[in-house]
PDB file of C-alpha atoms in Angstrom:
ATOM      1  CA  MET A   1     234.151  48.673  67.842  1.00  0.00           C
ATOM      2  CA  ILE A   2     232.896  48.024  71.372  1.00  0.00           C
ATOM      3  CA  ILE A   3     234.996  48.422  74.532  1.00  0.00           C
ATOM      4  CA  SER A   4     234.053  47.138  77.992  1.00  0.00           C
ATOM      5  CA  ARG A   5     235.717  48.055  81.299  1.00  0.00           C
ATOM      6  CA  THR A   6     235.399  45.645  84.219  1.00  0.00           C
ATOM      7  CA  PRO A   7     236.801  46.220  87.723  1.00  0.00           C
ATOM      8  CA  LEU A   8     238.975  43.862  89.711  1.00  0.00           C
ATOM      9  CA  ARG A   9     237.959  43.116  93.282  1.00  0.00           C
ATOM     10  CA  MET A  10     239.338  43.031  96.809  1.00  0.00           C
ATOM     11  CA  SER A  11     237.799  40.319  99.018  1.00  0.00           C
ATOM     12  CA  PHE A  12     237.914  40.960 102.765  1.00  0.00           C
ATOM     13  CA  VAL A  13     236.052  38.247 104.688  1.00  0.00           C
ATOM     14  CA  GLY A  14     234.481  34.874 103.911  1.00  0.00           C
ATOM     15  CA  GLY A  15     236.558  33.809 100.919  1.00  0.00           C
ATOM     16  CA  GLY A  16     236.290  30.073 100.293  1.00  0.00           C
ATOM     17  CA  SER A  17     232.655  29.830 101.371  1.00  0.00           C
ATOM     18  CA  ASP A  18     231.684  30.520  97.738  1.00  0.00           C
ATOM     19  CA  ILE A  19     232.847  27.041  96.683  1.00  0.00           C
ATOM     20  CA  SER A  20     229.904  24.779  95.875  1.00  0.00           C
ATOM     21  CA  SER A  21     231.080  21.836  98.013  1.00  0.00           C
ATOM     22  CA  PHE A  22     230.642  24.114 101.029  1.00  0.00           C
ATOM     23  CA  TYR A  23     227.808  26.550 100.303  1.00  0.00           C
ATOM     24  CA  ARG A  24     225.442  23.844  99.032  1.00  0.00           C
ATOM     25  CA  ARG A  25     225.569  22.343 102.534  1.00  0.00           C
ATOM     26  CA  TYR A  26     225.863  25.402 104.772  1.00  0.00           C
ATOM     27  CA  GLY A  27     225.440  28.549 102.695  1.00  0.00           C
ATOM     28  CA  GLY A  28     228.247  31.055 102.220  1.00  0.00           C
ATOM     29  CA  ALA A  29     228.892  34.787 102.392  1.00  0.00           C
ATOM     30  CA  VAL A  30     231.704  37.089 101.310  1.00  0.00           C
ATOM     31  CA  LEU A  31     232.338  40.759 102.050  1.00  0.00           C
ATOM     32  CA  SER A  32     234.157  42.400  99.146  1.00  0.00           C
ATOM     33  CA  THR A  33     234.554  45.540  97.088  1.00  0.00           C
ATOM     34  CA  ALA A  34     235.333  46.324  93.488  1.00  0.00           C
ATOM     35  CA  ILE A  35     238.484  48.438  93.074  1.00  0.00           C
ATOM     36  CA  ASP A  36     239.684  51.085  90.631  1.00  0.00           C
ATOM     37  CA  LYS A  37     241.865  48.724  88.600  1.00  0.00           C
ATOM     38  CA  TYR A  38     240.312  47.295  85.456  1.00  0.00           C
ATOM     39  CA  VAL A  39     240.318  44.780  82.623  1.00  0.00           C
ATOM     40  CA  TYR A  40     239.490  46.239  79.212  1.00  0.00           C
ATOM     41  CA  VAL A  41     238.074  44.115  76.396  1.00  0.00           C
ATOM     42  CA  SER A  42     237.523  45.440  72.890  1.00  0.00           C
ATOM     43  CA  ILE A  43     235.691  43.621  70.115  1.00  0.00           C
ATOM     44  CA  ASN A  44     235.698  44.657  66.485  1.00  0.00           C
ATOM     45  CA  ARG A  45     234.374  43.189  63.264  1.00  0.00           C
ATOM     46  CA  LYS A  46     237.026  41.293  61.292  1.00  0.00           C
ATOM     47  CA  PHE A  47     236.818  41.605  57.517  1.00  0.00           C
ATOM     48  CA  ASP A  48     237.832  38.072  56.540  1.00  0.00           C
ATOM     49  CA  GLY A  49     235.490  36.145  58.836  1.00  0.00           C
ATOM     50  CA  GLY A  50     238.234  34.627  60.975  1.00  0.00           C
ATOM     51  CA  ILE A  51     239.064  35.219  64.644  1.00  0.00           C
ATOM     52  CA  ARG A  52     241.972  37.251  65.981  1.00  0.00           C
ATOM     53  CA  LEU A  53     242.789  37.378  69.709  1.00  0.00           C
ATOM     54  CA  ALA A  54     245.382  39.632  71.326  1.00  0.00           C
ATOM     55  CA  TYR A  55     246.118  39.029  75.015  1.00  0.00           C
ATOM     56  CA  SER A  56     249.447  37.860  76.489  1.00  0.00           C
ATOM     57  CA  LYS A  57     249.835  36.085  73.149  1.00  0.00           C
ATOM     58  CA  THR A  58     248.272  36.533  69.723  1.00  0.00           C
ATOM     59  CA  GLU A  59     246.024  34.014  68.004  1.00  0.00           C
ATOM     60  CA  GLU A  60     244.790  34.353  64.433  1.00  0.00           C
ATOM     61  CA  VAL A  61     242.654  31.440  63.297  1.00  0.00           C
ATOM     62  CA  ASN A  62     240.021  30.629  60.709  1.00  0.00           C
ATOM     63  CA  SER A  63     237.425  29.003  62.955  1.00  0.00           C
ATOM     64  CA  LEU A  64     236.347  28.762  66.580  1.00  0.00           C
ATOM     65  CA  ASP A  65     237.510  25.179  67.039  1.00  0.00           C
ATOM     66  CA  GLN A  66     241.097  26.387  66.465  1.00  0.00           C
ATOM     67  CA  VAL A  67     241.011  28.924  69.346  1.00  0.00           C
ATOM     68  CA  GLU A  68     243.334  28.017  72.225  1.00  0.00           C
ATOM     69  CA  HIS A  69     242.071  30.522  74.816  1.00  0.00           C
ATOM     70  CA  ARG A  70     239.611  28.379  76.780  1.00  0.00           C
ATOM     71  CA  LEU A  71     237.539  31.236  78.231  1.00  0.00           C
ATOM     72  CA  VAL A  72     237.144  32.939  74.859  1.00  0.00           C
ATOM     73  CA  LYS A  73     236.226  29.680  73.143  1.00  0.00           C
ATOM     74  CA  ALA A  74     233.676  28.749  75.820  1.00  0.00           C
ATOM     75  CA  THR A  75     232.151  32.248  75.781  1.00  0.00           C
ATOM     76  CA  PHE A  76     231.771  32.236  71.992  1.00  0.00           C
ATOM     77  CA  GLU A  77     230.171  28.793  72.127  1.00  0.00           C
ATOM     78  CA  MET A  78     227.772  29.897  74.859  1.00  0.00           C
ATOM     79  CA  LEU A  79     226.759  33.053  72.964  1.00  0.00           C
ATOM     80  CA  ASP A  80     226.746  31.254  69.587  1.00  0.00           C
ATOM     81  CA  LEU A  81     229.277  33.726  68.209  1.00  0.00           C
ATOM     82  CA  LYS A  82     230.945  31.942  65.304  1.00  0.00           C
ATOM     83  CA  GLY A  83     233.697  34.327  64.237  1.00  0.00           C
ATOM     84  CA  GLY A  84     234.439  37.357  62.102  1.00  0.00           C
ATOM     85  CA  VAL A  85     235.687  39.250  65.133  1.00  0.00           C
ATOM     86  CA  GLU A  86     238.862  40.606  66.668  1.00  0.00           C
ATOM     87  CA  ILE A  87     239.249  40.620  70.461  1.00  0.00           C
ATOM     88  CA  THR A  88     241.893  42.633  72.318  1.00  0.00           C
ATOM     89  CA  THR A  89     242.345  42.700  76.079  1.00  0.00           C
ATOM     90  CA  THR A  90     244.511  44.809  78.404  1.00  0.00           C
ATOM     91  CA  ALA A  91     244.637  45.088  82.197  1.00  0.00           C
ATOM     92  CA  ASP A  92     245.882  47.560  84.796  1.00  0.00           C
ATOM     93  CA  ILE A  93     247.309  44.699  86.911  1.00  0.00           C
ATOM     94  CA  PRO A  94     249.075  41.469  85.819  1.00  0.00           C
ATOM     95  CA  SER A  95     246.359  39.324  84.347  1.00  0.00           C
ATOM     96  CA  ARG A  96     246.728  36.111  86.349  1.00  0.00           C
ATOM     97  CA  GLY A  97     247.731  34.951  89.801  1.00  0.00           C
ATOM     98  CA  THR A  98     247.431  38.223  91.724  1.00  0.00           C
ATOM     99  CA  GLY A  99     244.391  37.417  93.876  1.00  0.00           C
ATOM    100  CA  LEU A 100     242.231  40.210  92.476  1.00  0.00           C
ATOM    101  CA  GLY A 101     239.828  38.064  90.447  1.00  0.00           C
ATOM    102  CA  SER A 102     241.282  39.012  87.066  1.00  0.00           C
ATOM    103  CA  SER A 103     240.147  35.869  85.209  1.00  0.00           C
ATOM    104  CA  SER A 104     236.536  36.440  86.199  1.00  0.00           C
ATOM    105  CA  SER A 105     236.786  40.166  85.426  1.00  0.00           C
ATOM    106  CA  PHE A 106     238.046  39.245  81.972  1.00  0.00           C
ATOM    107  CA  THR A 107     235.226  36.748  81.462  1.00  0.00           C
ATOM    108  CA  VAL A 108     232.560  39.206  82.613  1.00  0.00           C
ATOM    109  CA  GLY A 109     234.046  41.938  80.411  1.00  0.00           C
ATOM    110  CA  LEU A 110     234.200  39.590  77.417  1.00  0.00           C
ATOM    111  CA  ILE A 111     230.564  38.576  77.886  1.00  0.00           C
ATOM    112  CA  GLN A 112     229.590  42.239  78.283  1.00  0.00           C
ATOM    113  CA  ALA A 113     231.378  43.278  75.083  1.00  0.00           C
ATOM    114  CA  ALA A 114     230.349  40.236  73.028  1.00  0.00           C
ATOM    115  CA  SER A 115     226.675  40.476  73.966  1.00  0.00           C
ATOM    116  CA  ALA A 116     226.709  44.203  73.103  1.00  0.00           C
ATOM    117  CA  TYR A 117     228.321  43.288  69.773  1.00  0.00           C
ATOM    118  CA  GLN A 118     225.342  40.978  69.182  1.00  0.00           C
ATOM    119  CA  GLY A 119     223.004  43.869  69.930  1.00  0.00           C
ATOM    120  CA  ARG A 120     221.669  42.640  73.259  1.00  0.00           C
ATOM    121  CA  TYR A 121     221.721  44.050  76.779  1.00  0.00           C
ATOM    122  CA  MET A 122     222.845  41.839  79.633  1.00  0.00           C
ATOM    123  CA  SER A 123     222.144  42.696  83.288  1.00  0.00           C
ATOM    124  CA  ALA A 124     224.732  42.350  86.062  1.00  0.00           C
ATOM    125  CA  GLN A 125     222.887  39.280  87.335  1.00  0.00           C
ATOM    126  CA  GLU A 126     222.929  37.592  83.934  1.00  0.00           C
ATOM    127  CA  MET A 127     226.573  38.515  83.314  1.00  0.00           C
ATOM    128  CA  SER A 128     227.478  36.958  86.675  1.00  0.00           C
ATOM    129  CA  GLU A 129     225.545  33.768  85.978  1.00  0.00           C
ATOM    130  CA  ARG A 130     226.898  33.447  82.451  1.00  0.00           C
ATOM    131  CA  SER A 131     230.471  34.024  83.661  1.00  0.00           C
ATOM    132  CA  CYS A 132     230.049  31.261  86.257  1.00  0.00           C
ATOM    133  CA  GLU A 133     228.729  29.008  83.497  1.00  0.00           C
ATOM    134  CA  VAL A 134     231.796  29.688  81.337  1.00  0.00           C
ATOM    135  CA  GLU A 135     234.428  29.328  84.039  1.00  0.00           C
ATOM    136  CA  ILE A 136     232.988  26.616  86.277  1.00  0.00           C
ATOM    137  CA  GLU A 137     230.679  24.534  84.098  1.00  0.00           C
ATOM    138  CA  ARG A 138     232.178  24.799  80.614  1.00  0.00           C
ATOM    139  CA  CYS A 139     235.875  25.178  81.499  1.00  0.00           C
ATOM    140  CA  GLY A 140     235.824  23.170  84.729  1.00  0.00           C
ATOM    141  CA  GLU A 141     237.767  25.719  86.783  1.00  0.00           C
ATOM    142  CA  PRO A 142     237.816  24.742  90.499  1.00  0.00           C
ATOM    143  CA  ILE A 143     236.798  28.222  91.622  1.00  0.00           C
ATOM    144  CA  GLY A 144     234.031  29.850  93.605  1.00  0.00           C
ATOM    145  CA  LYS A 145     231.411  32.369  92.534  1.00  0.00           C
ATOM    146  CA  GLN A 146     232.361  35.574  94.319  1.00  0.00           C
ATOM    147  CA  ASP A 147     234.635  37.092  91.647  1.00  0.00           C
ATOM    148  CA  GLN A 148     232.065  37.042  88.868  1.00  0.00           C
ATOM    149  CA  TYR A 149     229.435  38.857  90.933  1.00  0.00           C
ATOM    150  CA  ALA A 150     231.917  41.403  92.326  1.00  0.00           C
ATOM    151  CA  ALA A 151     233.080  42.259  88.800  1.00  0.00           C
ATOM    152  CA  ALA A 152     229.610  42.498  87.270  1.00  0.00           C
ATOM    153  CA  TYR A 153     227.931  44.457  90.078  1.00  0.00           C
ATOM    154  CA  GLY A 154     230.753  46.633  91.379  1.00  0.00           C
ATOM    155  CA  GLY A 155     230.471  48.435  94.702  1.00  0.00           C
ATOM    156  CA  PHE A 156     231.008  47.298  98.290  1.00  0.00           C
ATOM    157  CA  ASN A 157     228.790  44.271  98.884  1.00  0.00           C
ATOM    158  CA  LEU A 158     227.825  41.325 100.999  1.00  0.00           C
ATOM    159  CA  ILE A 159     227.498  38.463  98.500  1.00  0.00           C
ATOM    160  CA  GLU A 160     225.524  35.469  99.784  1.00  0.00           C
ATOM    161  CA  PHE A 161     225.692  31.978  98.280  1.00  0.00           C
ATOM    162  CA  ASN A 162     222.603  29.954  99.041  1.00  0.00           C
ATOM    163  CA  THR A 163     222.229  26.185  99.296  1.00  0.00           C
ATOM    164  CA  ASP A 164     219.947  26.176  96.239  1.00  0.00           C
ATOM    165  CA  ASP A 165     222.740  27.727  94.103  1.00  0.00           C
ATOM    166  CA  THR A 166     221.138  31.186  94.023  1.00  0.00           C
ATOM    167  CA  VAL A 167     223.302  34.223  94.795  1.00  0.00           C
ATOM    168  CA  LYS A 168     222.222  37.465  96.449  1.00  0.00           C
ATOM    169  CA  VAL A 169     224.239  40.685  96.167  1.00  0.00           C
ATOM    170  CA  SER A 170     223.447  43.308  98.815  1.00  0.00           C
ATOM    171  CA  PRO A 171     225.234  46.677  98.988  1.00  0.00           C
ATOM    172  CA  VAL A 172     226.688  47.343 102.433  1.00  0.00           C
ATOM    173  CA  ILE A 173     224.924  50.434 103.744  1.00  0.00           C
ATOM    174  CA  MET A 174     227.257  52.504 105.905  1.00  0.00           C
ATOM    175  CA  PRO A 175     227.873  56.177 106.695  1.00  0.00           C
ATOM    176  CA  ALA A 176     229.952  57.950 104.035  1.00  0.00           C
ATOM    177  CA  GLU A 177     232.522  58.807 106.695  1.00  0.00           C
ATOM    178  CA  THR A 178     232.869  55.117 107.593  1.00  0.00           C
ATOM    179  CA  LYS A 179     233.486  54.085 103.989  1.00  0.00           C
ATOM    180  CA  GLN A 180     236.081  56.831 103.591  1.00  0.00           C
ATOM    181  CA  ARG A 181     237.852  55.800 106.790  1.00  0.00           C
ATOM    182  CA  MET A 182     237.883  52.199 105.605  1.00  0.00           C
ATOM    183  CA  GLN A 183     239.342  53.163 102.245  1.00  0.00           C
ATOM    184  CA  ASP A 184     241.942  55.396 103.900  1.00  0.00           C
ATOM    185  CA  GLY A 185     242.901  52.619 106.320  1.00  0.00           C
ATOM    186  CA  VAL A 186     243.589  49.951 103.695  1.00  0.00           C
ATOM    187  CA  ILE A 187     247.204  49.567 102.558  1.00  0.00           C
ATOM    188  CA  THR A 188     248.124  47.023  99.896  1.00  0.00           C
ATOM    189  CA  PHE A 189     251.389  45.476  98.729  1.00  0.00           C
ATOM    190  CA  TYR A 190     252.410  43.364  95.749  1.00  0.00           C
ATOM    191  CA  THR A 191     254.397  40.300  96.785  1.00  0.00           C
ATOM    192  CA  GLY A 192     255.911  39.914  93.330  1.00  0.00           C
ATOM    193  CA  VAL A 193     254.735  36.307  93.233  1.00  0.00           C
ATOM    194  CA  THR A 194     252.024  35.207  90.811  1.00  0.00           C
ATOM    195  CA  ARG A 195     250.522  31.763  91.068  1.00  0.00           C
ATOM    196  CA  SER A 196     247.741  29.612  89.768  1.00  0.00           C
ATOM    197  CA  ALA A 197     244.997  29.245  92.357  1.00  0.00           C
ATOM    198  CA  SER A 198     243.736  25.975  90.892  1.00  0.00           C
ATOM    199  CA  HIS A 199     245.651  23.486  93.037  1.00  0.00           C
ATOM    200  CA  ILE A 200     244.955  25.464  96.231  1.00  0.00           C
ATOM    201  CA  LEU A 201     241.256  25.644  95.456  1.00  0.00           C
ATOM    202  CA  LYS A 202     241.111  21.961  94.563  1.00  0.00           C
ATOM    203  CA  GLU A 203     242.615  21.091  97.934  1.00  0.00           C
ATOM    204  CA  GLN A 204     240.335  23.541  99.728  1.00  0.00           C
ATOM    205  CA  THR A 205     237.315  22.046  97.952  1.00  0.00           C
ATOM    206  CA  ALA A 206     238.315  18.593  99.136  1.00  0.00           C
ATOM    207  CA  VAL A 207     238.826  19.530 102.784  1.00  0.00           C
ATOM    208  CA  SER A 208     235.743  21.762 102.967  1.00  0.00           C
ATOM    209  CA  GLY A 209     233.623  18.812 101.958  1.00  0.00           C
ATOM    210  CA  SER A 210     235.151  16.248 104.297  1.00  0.00           C
ATOM    211  CA  SER A 211     236.900  17.781 107.313  1.00  0.00           C
ATOM    212  CA  ALA A 212     234.709  18.894 110.224  1.00  0.00           C
ATOM    213  CA  ALA A 213     237.424  21.249 111.497  1.00  0.00           C
ATOM    214  CA  LYS A 214     237.755  22.933 108.090  1.00  0.00           C
ATOM    215  CA  GLN A 215     233.985  23.212 107.789  1.00  0.00           C
ATOM    216  CA  ASP A 216     233.831  24.876 111.209  1.00  0.00           C
ATOM    217  CA  ALA A 217     236.534  27.334 110.156  1.00  0.00           C
ATOM    218  CA  LEU A 218     234.628  28.260 106.997  1.00  0.00           C
ATOM    219  CA  ARG A 219     231.359  28.583 108.897  1.00  0.00           C
ATOM    220  CA  ARG A 220     233.032  31.012 111.298  1.00  0.00           C
ATOM    221  CA  MET A 221     234.380  32.973 108.305  1.00  0.00           C
ATOM    222  CA  VAL A 222     230.826  33.244 106.998  1.00  0.00           C
ATOM    223  CA  GLU A 223     229.718  34.543 110.408  1.00  0.00           C
ATOM    224  CA  LEU A 224     232.510  37.107 110.285  1.00  0.00           C
ATOM    225  CA  ALA A 225     231.253  38.416 106.936  1.00  0.00           C
ATOM    226  CA  TYR A 226     227.936  39.288 108.603  1.00  0.00           C
ATOM    227  CA  VAL A 227     229.677  40.665 111.691  1.00  0.00           C
ATOM    228  CA  ALA A 228     231.835  42.919 109.505  1.00  0.00           C
ATOM    229  CA  ARG A 229     228.773  44.078 107.564  1.00  0.00           C
ATOM    230  CA  ASP A 230     227.001  45.021 110.790  1.00  0.00           C
ATOM    231  CA  GLU A 231     230.056  46.740 112.275  1.00  0.00           C
ATOM    232  CA  MET A 232     230.460  48.863 109.147  1.00  0.00           C
ATOM    233  CA  ALA A 233     226.765  49.775 109.220  1.00  0.00           C
ATOM    234  CA  ASN A 234     227.249  50.962 112.807  1.00  0.00           C
ATOM    235  CA  GLY A 235     230.338  53.003 111.899  1.00  0.00           C
ATOM    236  CA  ASN A 236     232.693  50.834 113.958  1.00  0.00           C
ATOM    237  CA  VAL A 237     235.751  50.903 111.708  1.00  0.00           C
ATOM    238  CA  THR A 238     238.306  49.841 114.314  1.00  0.00           C
ATOM    239  CA  SER A 239     236.810  46.360 114.609  1.00  0.00           C
ATOM    240  CA  PHE A 240     237.375  45.808 110.891  1.00  0.00           C
ATOM    241  CA  GLY A 241     241.072  45.106 111.436  1.00  0.00           C
ATOM    242  CA  GLU A 242     240.321  42.615 114.206  1.00  0.00           C
ATOM    243  CA  ILE A 243     237.831  40.795 111.960  1.00  0.00           C
ATOM    244  CA  LEU A 244     240.373  40.672 109.129  1.00  0.00           C
ATOM    245  CA  HIS A 245     242.945  39.161 111.483  1.00  0.00           C
ATOM    246  CA  GLU A 246     240.615  36.416 112.729  1.00  0.00           C
ATOM    247  CA  ASN A 247     239.507  35.660 109.174  1.00  0.00           C
ATOM    248  CA  TRP A 248     243.132  35.319 108.016  1.00  0.00           C
ATOM    249  CA  MET A 249     244.035  32.991 110.885  1.00  0.00           C
ATOM    250  CA  LEU A 250     241.065  30.807 109.960  1.00  0.00           C
ATOM    251  CA  LYS A 251     241.891  30.847 106.258  1.00  0.00           C
ATOM    252  CA  ARG A 252     245.511  29.861 106.940  1.00  0.00           C
ATOM    253  CA  SER A 253     244.205  26.790 108.759  1.00  0.00           C
ATOM    254  CA  LEU A 254     242.352  25.460 105.696  1.00  0.00           C
ATOM    255  CA  THR A 255     245.370  24.146 103.762  1.00  0.00           C
ATOM    256  CA  ALA A 256     249.138  24.340 104.131  1.00  0.00           C
ATOM    257  CA  ASP A 257     249.531  25.940 100.686  1.00  0.00           C
ATOM    258  CA  ILE A 258     247.617  29.132 101.485  1.00  0.00           C
ATOM    259  CA  SER A 259     250.588  30.730 103.253  1.00  0.00           C
ATOM    260  CA  ASN A 260     254.335  30.200 103.526  1.00  0.00           C
ATOM    261  CA  THR A 261     257.320  31.471 105.493  1.00  0.00           C
ATOM    262  CA  ALA A 262     257.689  34.642 103.415  1.00  0.00           C
ATOM    263  CA  ILE A 263     253.999  35.544 103.627  1.00  0.00           C
ATOM    264  CA  ASP A 264     253.932  34.880 107.372  1.00  0.00           C
ATOM    265  CA  GLY A 265     256.997  37.090 107.748  1.00  0.00           C
ATOM    266  CA  TRP A 266     255.422  39.991 105.874  1.00  0.00           C
ATOM    267  CA  TYR A 267     252.215  39.607 107.832  1.00  0.00           C
ATOM    268  CA  ASP A 268     253.971  39.568 111.215  1.00  0.00           C
ATOM    269  CA  ALA A 269     256.101  42.580 110.229  1.00  0.00           C
ATOM    270  CA  ALA A 270     252.979  44.571 109.349  1.00  0.00           C
ATOM    271  CA  ILE A 271     251.211  43.634 112.605  1.00  0.00           C
ATOM    272  CA  ASN A 272     254.285  44.578 114.648  1.00  0.00           C
ATOM    273  CA  ALA A 273     254.397  47.924 112.825  1.00  0.00           C
ATOM    274  CA  GLY A 274     250.817  48.778 113.747  1.00  0.00           C
ATOM    275  CA  ALA A 275     248.461  46.959 111.371  1.00  0.00           C
ATOM    276  CA  LEU A 276     245.262  45.801 113.080  1.00  0.00           C
ATOM    277  CA  GLY A 277     244.756  42.922 110.671  1.00  0.00           C
ATOM    278  CA  GLY A 278     245.148  41.874 107.075  1.00  0.00           C
ATOM    279  CA  LYS A 279     245.140  39.016 104.613  1.00  0.00           C
ATOM    280  CA  LEU A 280     246.539  37.673 101.395  1.00  0.00           C
ATOM    281  CA  LEU A 281     244.091  38.428  98.605  1.00  0.00           C
ATOM    282  CA  GLY A 282     242.787  35.528  96.560  1.00  0.00           C
ATOM    283  CA  ALA A 283     243.308  31.810  97.091  1.00  0.00           C
ATOM    284  CA  GLY A 284     246.761  32.128  98.633  1.00  0.00           C
ATOM    285  CA  ALA A 285     250.519  31.649  98.086  1.00  0.00           C
ATOM    286  CA  GLY A 286     251.147  34.984  96.335  1.00  0.00           C
ATOM    287  CA  GLY A 287     249.672  38.028  94.665  1.00  0.00           C
ATOM    288  CA  PHE A 288     248.677  41.023  96.802  1.00  0.00           C
ATOM    289  CA  MET A 289     248.583  41.437 100.579  1.00  0.00           C
ATOM    290  CA  MET A 290     246.320  44.009 102.203  1.00  0.00           C
ATOM    291  CA  PHE A 291     246.300  45.362 105.742  1.00  0.00           C
ATOM    292  CA  TYR A 292     244.084  47.670 107.728  1.00  0.00           C
ATOM    293  CA  ALA A 293     245.644  50.282 110.015  1.00  0.00           C
ATOM    294  CA  ASP A 294     245.458  53.878 111.118  1.00  0.00           C
ATOM    295  CA  PRO A 295     246.820  55.884 108.170  1.00  0.00           C
ATOM    296  CA  GLU A 296     249.447  57.333 110.520  1.00  0.00           C
ATOM    297  CA  ARG A 297     250.951  53.835 110.750  1.00  0.00           C
ATOM    298  CA  HIS A 298     251.076  53.230 106.989  1.00  0.00           C
ATOM    299  CA  GLN A 299     254.576  54.583 106.479  1.00  0.00           C
ATOM    300  CA  ALA A 300     255.971  52.408 109.261  1.00  0.00           C
ATOM    301  CA  ILE A 301     254.127  49.371 107.892  1.00  0.00           C
ATOM    302  CA  ALA A 302     255.515  49.991 104.398  1.00  0.00           C
ATOM    303  CA  ARG A 303     259.061  50.176 105.766  1.00  0.00           C
ATOM    304  CA  ALA A 304     258.592  47.008 107.808  1.00  0.00           C
ATOM    305  CA  VAL A 305     257.081  44.953 104.974  1.00  0.00           C
ATOM    306  CA  GLY A 306     259.502  46.160 102.313  1.00  0.00           C
ATOM    307  CA  LEU A 307     257.268  45.323  99.346  1.00  0.00           C
ATOM    308  CA  ARG A 308     255.973  47.491  96.519  1.00  0.00           C
ATOM    309  CA  GLN A 309     252.960  49.466  97.717  1.00  0.00           C
ATOM    310  CA  VAL A 310     250.017  49.786  95.306  1.00  0.00           C
ATOM    311  CA  ASP A 311     247.185  52.213  95.991  1.00  0.00           C
ATOM    312  CA  PHE A 312     243.620  51.034  95.416  1.00  0.00           C
ATOM    313  CA  LYS A 313     240.358  52.901  95.821  1.00  0.00           C
ATOM    314  CA  PHE A 314     236.863  51.420  96.081  1.00  0.00           C
ATOM    315  CA  GLU A 315     234.942  51.341  92.785  1.00  0.00           C
ATOM    316  CA  PRO A 316     231.148  51.830  92.895  1.00  0.00           C
ATOM    317  CA  MET A 317     230.527  50.700  89.289  1.00  0.00           C
ATOM    318  CA  GLY A 318     230.588  47.219  87.849  1.00  0.00           C
ATOM    319  CA  SER A 319     231.307  46.107  84.291  1.00  0.00           C
ATOM    320  CA  ARG A 320     230.217  48.697  81.759  1.00  0.00           C
ATOM    321  CA  ILE A 321     230.477  49.572  78.083  1.00  0.00           C
ATOM    322  CA  LEU A 322     232.863  52.515  77.571  1.00  0.00           C
ATOM    323  CA  PHE A 323     232.544  52.781  73.814  1.00  0.00           C
ATOM    324  CA  TYR A 324     229.827  51.483  71.498  1.00  0.00           C
ATOM    325  CA  ASN A 325     229.978  51.668  67.713  1.00  0.00           C
ATOM    326  CA  PRO A 326     228.560  48.411  66.299  1.00  0.00           C
ATOM    327  CA  ASN A 327     229.030  49.409  62.655  1.00  0.00           C
TER     328      ASN A 327
END
């Protein structure tokens, strides 16, 4: 049996610039961190040569062409893994629609575990590239590239998406005190709403490729990713909330489906209670909301928002093998 553990991620600034219709023209950049919530994937040899999958549902089939789970099927095809295996997956957070990159974390973790099962090592760079191949190229998901790299590499990074389709992951170098103050200042809530990001991302892809105003908004969000990186390097934590706020206002302008009356209400309540800035995590319309504020204001913010608070910490490690027994 082999077990992989892959972190989820929290994206702060620049989300949306990792979509190919935008970054291939202008380049993109995202500031994000892995968090201490994980997707676990186990793979074990199956005696009868078939395939058994256990996720939100159970599949037991005789051959790969009978598998319904698109990401598993595409990963097996890519790795030329025919069958004779049992895959089980569990997650610390609901597996879809929460804005924490869970689908990509699952795909990275599956590739990590399956390649180890085949007796080969795969670097964070290769896991990221292979995960993008599975999700975007083979399965046709209308998503960007940030989640795969955040899950594979871990840590607090500036992830840059170049016009030639290359991706560069650079750890954000900052004083230890600054990182701790950032972590202490983040407060996160679960909206209770899960949603598919596909239709939002499809619309965002369309407008980012055609609308000058939307392109300008995304280009400013990319600038803000670099500004935030530099401010953190200089130990200027207070400006982080202001950057988050500007980034959220820009993101809301991209499509009407990113926010709604309820989300706007929660956001305004948090700002009025002392938050310096915040955002909805992921593509929009549901999932988790995060805010940045002085920790002394957190209790007041929680009362004002009235949602379930969930504590996250930054995770320095990316996808890794927790248990390895290939026999």
